CSV table of C-alpha atoms in Angstrom, one decimal:
chain,number,residue,atom,x,y,z
A,1,UNK,CA,48.5,17.7,-31.0
A,2,UNK,CA,49.9,19.9,-28.2
A,3,UNK,CA,48.0,22.5,-26.1
A,4,UNK,CA,49.8,25.7,-25.3
A,5,UNK,CA,48.6,28.2,-22.7
A,6,UNK,CA,49.5,31.8,-23.4
A,7,UNK,CA,48.9,34.5,-20.8
A,8,UNK,CA,49.3,38.0,-22.2
A,9,UNK,CA,50.3,40.8,-19.8
A,10,UNK,CA,47.9,43.3,-21.3
A,11,UNK,CA,45.0,43.7,-23.8
A,12,UNK,CA,47.3,44.8,-26.5
A,13,UNK,CA,49.4,41.6,-26.3
A,14,UNK,CA,46.2,39.6,-26.3
A,15,UNK,CA,45.0,41.3,-29.5
A,16,UNK,CA,48.3,40.8,-31.2
A,17,UNK,CA,48.5,37.1,-30.3
A,18,UNK,CA,44.9,36.5,-31.4
A,19,UNK,CA,45.5,38.3,-34.7
A,20,UNK,CA,48.6,36.2,-35.3
A,21,UNK,CA,46.8,33.0,-34.6
A,22,UNK,CA,43.9,34.0,-36.9
A,23,UNK,CA,46.4,34.9,-39.7
A,24,UNK,CA,48.0,31.5,-39.3
A,25,UNK,CA,44.6,29.7,-39.2
A,26,UNK,CA,45.4,28.2,-35.8
A,27,UNK,CA,42.3,27.5,-33.8
A,28,UNK,CA,42.3,28.9,-30.3
A,29,UNK,CA,40.0,29.5,-27.3
A,30,UNK,CA,39.9,32.7,-25.3
A,31,UNK,CA,38.7,33.1,-21.7
A,32,UNK,CA,36.8,36.2,-23.0
A,33,UNK,CA,34.8,33.9,-25.3
A,34,UNK,CA,31.6,32.8,-23.6
A,35,UNK,CA,31.7,29.1,-23.0
A,36,UNK,CA,28.2,28.6,-21.5
A,37,UNK,CA,25.2,30.8,-20.9
A,38,UNK,CA,23.4,30.5,-17.6
A,39,UNK,CA,20.0,32.1,-16.9
A,40,UNK,CA,19.5,34.4,-14.0
A,41,UNK,CA,17.2,31.8,-12.4
A,42,UNK,CA,20.0,29.2,-12.6
A,43,UNK,CA,22.5,31.6,-11.1
A,44,UNK,CA,20.1,32.3,-8.2
A,45,UNK,CA,19.6,28.6,-7.7
A,46,UNK,CA,23.4,28.0,-7.7
A,47,UNK,CA,23.9,30.8,-5.2
A,48,UNK,CA,21.2,29.5,-2.9
A,49,UNK,CA,22.8,26.0,-3.0
A,50,UNK,CA,26.2,27.5,-2.1
A,51,UNK,CA,24.6,29.4,0.8
A,52,UNK,CA,22.9,26.2,2.0
A,53,UNK,CA,26.2,24.4,1.9
A,54,UNK,CA,28.0,27.1,3.9
A,55,UNK,CA,25.1,27.0,6.4
A,56,UNK,CA,25.5,23.2,6.7
A,57,UNK,CA,22.0,22.6,5.2
A,58,UNK,CA,23.1,19.6,3.1
A,59,UNK,CA,21.5,16.2,2.3
A,60,UNK,CA,23.6,13.1,2.1
A,61,UNK,CA,24.0,11.3,-1.2
A,62,UNK,CA,22.4,8.3,0.5
A,63,UNK,CA,19.3,10.3,1.4
A,64,UNK,CA,19.0,11.7,-2.1
A,65,UNK,CA,19.2,8.2,-3.6
A,66,UNK,CA,16.5,6.9,-1.2
A,67,UNK,CA,14.2,9.8,-2.1
A,68,UNK,CA,14.5,9.3,-5.8
A,69,UNK,CA,14.1,5.5,-5.5
A,70,UNK,CA,10.8,6.2,-3.7
A,71,UNK,CA,9.8,8.6,-6.4
A,72,UNK,CA,10.5,6.1,-9.1
A,73,UNK,CA,8.6,3.4,-7.2
A,74,UNK,CA,5.6,5.7,-7.0
A,75,UNK,CA,5.7,6.1,-10.8
A,76,UNK,CA,5.5,2.4,-11.5
């Protein structure tokens, strides 16, 4: 099967293309269709993480792994 990307120039073209695909029973995805739902709390957490990264407030992967190894050891 082949994937085709169509980029309409305006809303009218988009509506016509969607109507045609529906009429032909061709499955399609639209960027206007919600793909995922993210809570406000998750959005705020993501924004804080991005700000931390911009400010250089990062923890290395090695440090994260060590931390979680210690947490797991404490659970045993």
